[in-house]
Amino acid sequence: MKRLALAFLVMFCASHAGAWGEKGHYIVSEAATLALPPDMPHFFHRAYPELIWLAYDPDRWKGGGESIDAVNDPDHFVDYEYIAALDLPPDRYRFLALLESSGTLRRLGLTNDEIGFVPWRVAELSEKLTLLFRLWRWSTAGSPERGFIERDIINTAGILGHYVGDSANPHHATMHYNGWVGVPNTEGYANDCAIHSRFESNFVSHAVDVSQVVPKVAAPQPVSTDYFAAALGFVKSSQARIEELYRIDRDGGFDPLKPASAEGLAFATDRLAAGASMLRDIWWSAWKNSGQPRPRRAR
């Protein structure tokens, strides 16, 4: 089974490292703030420092205890290869039921928290942000209630930035999260249990600055209220780049002890800019979508 093929990696490597490291998460959120259209509410523009600071919070929560770690850790990734053939629902609990009913967990020898939930987490926070913006629209200007809602909006938007940033990192969209495993390694890709941090933390920390990322941020694109479809599509686009990441690493492109390679720098800044573009689009679209009537619940 694939689970047996992963045994060596599981024994000697952490299950999933935090994506991008602190600097990378700050870069994603700062680039997103710098690319925001001007028609967001003024309080949101005023909160840029807090939005950037909050981008690393979900990694700060790690190690808080058995209960918080159980729910927090799987929200940072999804091993997409395991579920690519499934018709994925936007409800994470229906997804868990599908993993059981489809025999996916039994076939792979996995538990229900090992595949990950990052597109669901992005969708949940995006929907919450849209709802909070709608409440803000209904609130009275200058009232205490509006101030409370504004704080909720900034906290939700800032935390959302972490998971969108995670989704932009190919390591957080694949079973090859810290070494090439489970399929033949004919290209000599790393399985040293260090590639994850070598790329996202060590290389980014010494080689990348937000000024290199901002010019690559795409023009704003509206996101529909189907945030799960958008989040899943973004995960797929990241997962498609995993072999490119491993090839660059194999050829020394992410070696933090050498001058930054042009290819490694281009790849890292491309992915950080993709995260910033997606985050900016969700923030902006949540505000725009909040002007639409609240959808009716099925029950």
C-alpha atoms as one frame of an Amber mdcrd trajectory, in Angstrom:
protein
   0.000   0.000   0.000   1.014   3.620  -0.442   1.040   3.947   3.326   3.881
   1.420   3.529   5.812   3.325   0.885   5.609   6.372   3.127   6.746   4.579
   6.273  10.370   5.701   6.104   9.365   9.326   5.640   6.849   9.250   8.464
   9.401   7.726  10.834  12.096  10.312  10.237  10.306  13.490   9.145   7.695
  15.718  10.752   4.249  15.078   9.323   3.826  18.481   7.685   5.993  21.522
   8.360   4.530  25.017   8.494   4.421  26.626   5.064   6.683  29.479   3.989
   8.051  30.221   7.425   7.295  33.518   9.109   8.860  35.751   6.445   7.078
  34.066   3.552   3.676  34.447   5.183   4.344  38.111   5.873   5.379  38.613
   2.229   2.146  37.044   0.922  -0.073  39.224   3.082   1.938  42.421   2.620
   1.928  42.002  -1.163  -1.836  41.393  -1.011  -2.413  44.622   0.924  -0.294
  46.605  -1.529  -2.335  45.268  -4.454  -5.811  45.880  -3.004  -8.222  47.995
  -5.050  -9.060  51.304  -3.354 -12.783  50.572  -2.948 -12.430  48.490   0.220
 -13.767  50.115   3.418 -11.312  52.577   4.927 -10.898  50.579   8.155  -9.597
  47.627   6.137  -6.878  49.717   4.467  -5.995  51.181   7.862  -5.431  47.684
   9.281  -2.624  46.594   6.937  -0.035  46.099   9.743  -2.429  43.858  11.674
  -3.411  41.881   8.570   0.264  41.167   7.937   0.973  40.248  11.569  -1.956
  37.818  11.726  -0.696  35.916   8.685   1.579  33.793  10.854  -0.848  33.188
  13.723  -1.967  29.627  12.835   1.660  28.501  13.046   1.959  30.248  16.424
  -0.903  28.046  17.647   1.085  24.840  17.059   2.082  22.974  20.174  -0.722
  24.493  22.208  -2.075  21.128  23.325  -3.566  17.902  22.047  -6.994  19.348
  21.248  -5.860  22.431  19.316  -3.105  20.541  17.495  -5.595  17.888  16.356
  -7.789  20.487  14.631  -5.104  22.983  13.592  -2.407  20.856  11.963  -4.504
  19.271   9.153  -5.916  22.672   8.144  -2.561  23.720   6.647  -2.359  21.203
   3.776  -4.063  18.667   1.577  -2.331  15.697  -0.051  -4.260  16.159  -3.258
  -3.073  13.024  -5.085  -5.050  10.885  -2.635  -8.383  12.540  -3.432  -7.960
  13.708  -7.028 -10.467  11.151  -8.342 -13.206  12.028  -5.817 -16.095  14.458
  -6.327 -15.229  16.688  -3.382 -18.033  18.407  -1.442 -17.598  21.894   0.066
 -18.617  20.593   3.520 -15.630  19.078   5.354 -17.834  16.666   7.287 -19.334
  15.295   4.071 -15.749  15.016   2.822 -14.824  12.916   5.859 -17.854  10.706
   5.245 -16.809  10.353   1.604 -13.319   9.249   2.614 -14.940   6.410   4.546
 -17.697   5.463   2.084 -15.354   5.484  -0.908 -12.865   3.207   0.839 -10.117
   5.812   0.368  -8.837   5.668   3.932  -8.903   1.879   4.050  -7.153   1.555
   0.678  -4.399   4.012   1.603  -4.067   2.972   5.236  -4.601   6.552   6.403
  -6.570   8.121   9.239  -9.122  10.830   8.508  -6.807  13.695   9.530  -3.789
  12.708   7.420  -5.040  13.923   4.025  -5.659  17.506   5.146  -8.299  20.203
   4.854  -6.712  23.405   3.549  -9.246  24.145   0.734 -12.082  23.646   3.206
 -10.410  25.968   5.703  -9.971  28.650   3.032 -13.594  28.336   1.964 -14.913
  28.430   5.540 -13.002  31.600   6.395 -13.935  33.228   3.066 -17.609  32.618
   3.716 -17.250  33.923   7.259 -15.484  37.051   5.990 -18.294  37.699   3.491
 -20.873  37.334   6.254 -18.968  39.730   8.521 -18.743  42.333   5.766 -22.510
  41.986   5.300 -23.060  42.563   9.015 -20.820  45.634   8.772 -22.975  47.014
   5.961 -26.060  46.595   8.154 -24.478  48.159  11.244 -24.740  51.820  12.243
 -21.742  54.011  11.428 -19.931  55.072  14.605 -21.699  52.503  16.792 -19.830
  50.178  19.171 -21.272  47.241  17.245 -19.629  48.392  14.014 -16.295  48.639
  15.803 -16.652  45.094  17.138 -17.495  43.798  13.661 -14.491  45.570  12.179
 -12.215  43.756  14.609 -13.785  40.431  13.661 -13.293  41.229   9.982  -9.605
  42.042  10.367  -8.938  38.960  12.483 -10.732  36.665  10.027  -9.071  38.229
   6.975  -5.635  38.048   8.581  -5.973  34.401   9.594  -7.325  33.569   6.128
  -4.061  34.915   4.728  -2.145  32.087   6.364  -4.115  29.301   4.721  -4.132
  30.954   1.290  -0.372  31.314   1.642  -0.107  27.632   2.551  -2.150  26.712
  -0.516   0.292  28.579  -2.762   3.172  26.353  -1.654   3.277  23.121  -3.704
   4.580  21.248  -0.660   1.197  21.834   0.994  -0.775  20.339  -1.877   0.946
  16.988  -2.267   1.935  13.731  -0.623   5.528  14.689  -1.526   5.515  17.259
   1.257   9.026  16.611   2.564  10.648  14.156   0.172   9.757  12.284  -3.020
   7.889   9.156  -1.905   5.215   6.721  -2.972   6.133   6.638  -6.688   9.384
   5.779  -8.496  12.100   8.382  -7.964  13.757   8.049 -11.352  14.864  11.702
 -11.436  16.866  11.653  -8.229  14.631  14.057  -6.289  15.325  14.785  -2.623
  14.048  12.460   0.074  16.277  13.858   2.811  13.421  15.168   4.961  14.843
  18.678   4.608  13.516  19.974   1.289  10.392  21.466   2.872  12.279  23.845
   5.141  15.111  24.296   2.646  12.688  25.843   0.136  10.022  27.613   2.120
  11.993  28.855   5.111  15.737  28.882   4.518  15.722  29.962   0.874  12.864
  32.437   1.157  14.293  33.978   4.315  17.686  34.732   2.798  16.805  35.355
  -0.854  13.321  36.894  -1.181  11.944  40.328  -0.373   8.418  41.651  -0.814
   9.684  44.127  -3.413  10.481  41.162  -5.682   6.986  39.738  -5.277   4.745
  42.798  -5.675   5.490  43.300  -9.415   4.343  39.729 -10.053   0.963  40.078
  -8.342  -1.767  39.673 -10.956  -4.499  42.186 -11.718  -7.566  41.798  -9.467
  -9.991  39.043 -10.457 -13.396  38.612  -8.798 -14.095  35.343  -7.004 -17.647
  34.027  -6.951 -19.328  32.974  -3.724 -18.298  29.388  -4.527 -15.144  29.857
  -2.496 -14.530  26.138  -2.186 -14.263  25.719  -5.951 -11.811  28.625  -6.070
  -9.751  27.233  -3.180  -9.654  23.757  -4.675  -8.651  25.100  -8.079  -5.833
  27.027  -6.442  -4.614  23.895  -4.651  -4.589  22.026  -7.949  -2.503  24.768
  -9.569   0.029  24.473  -6.746   0.147  20.694  -6.849   0.900  20.858 -10.584
   4.185  22.656  -9.783   5.571  20.084  -7.322   7.879  18.266  -9.716   9.279
  21.579 -10.931  10.069  22.472  -7.320  11.873  19.154  -6.795  13.852  19.522
 -10.009  15.066  23.009  -9.059  16.012  21.734  -5.620  17.876  18.730  -7.060
  19.918  21.077  -9.216  20.879  23.233  -6.216  18.471  26.075  -6.885  17.357
  26.443  -3.257  20.733  26.030  -1.564  20.732  28.761   1.129  24.530  28.625
   1.385  24.983  29.792  -2.199  23.951  32.985  -4.022  20.263  32.759  -4.930
  19.798  31.064  -8.289  17.703  32.881 -10.876  15.491  29.839 -11.373  14.952
  29.281  -7.655  14.196  32.938  -7.082  11.743  33.033  -9.978   9.905  29.970
  -8.679   9.659  31.211  -5.103   8.506  34.697  -6.064   5.992  33.240  -8.543
   4.366  31.135  -5.842   4.396  33.915  -3.249   2.845  36.268  -5.801   0.209
  33.653  -6.635  -0.685  33.474  -2.951  -0.822  37.258  -2.668  -3.008  37.508
  -5.789  -5.437  34.886  -4.510  -5.609  36.428  -1.045  -6.202  39.917  -2.414
  -8.923  38.570  -4.717 -10.723  36.802  -1.845 -10.540  39.845   0.440 -11.864
  42.118  -2.306 -14.510  39.649  -3.480 -15.742  38.996   0.062 -16.408  42.727
   0.338 -18.126  42.861  -3.052 -20.095  39.649  -2.510 -21.319  40.914   0.862
 -23.518  43.374  -1.013 -25.568  40.472  -2.383 -28.528  39.037  -0.460 -27.653
  36.445   2.119 -28.104  32.931   0.647 -30.928  30.843   2.048 -29.878  27.847
   4.120 -31.074  24.413   3.049 -32.342  23.729   6.566
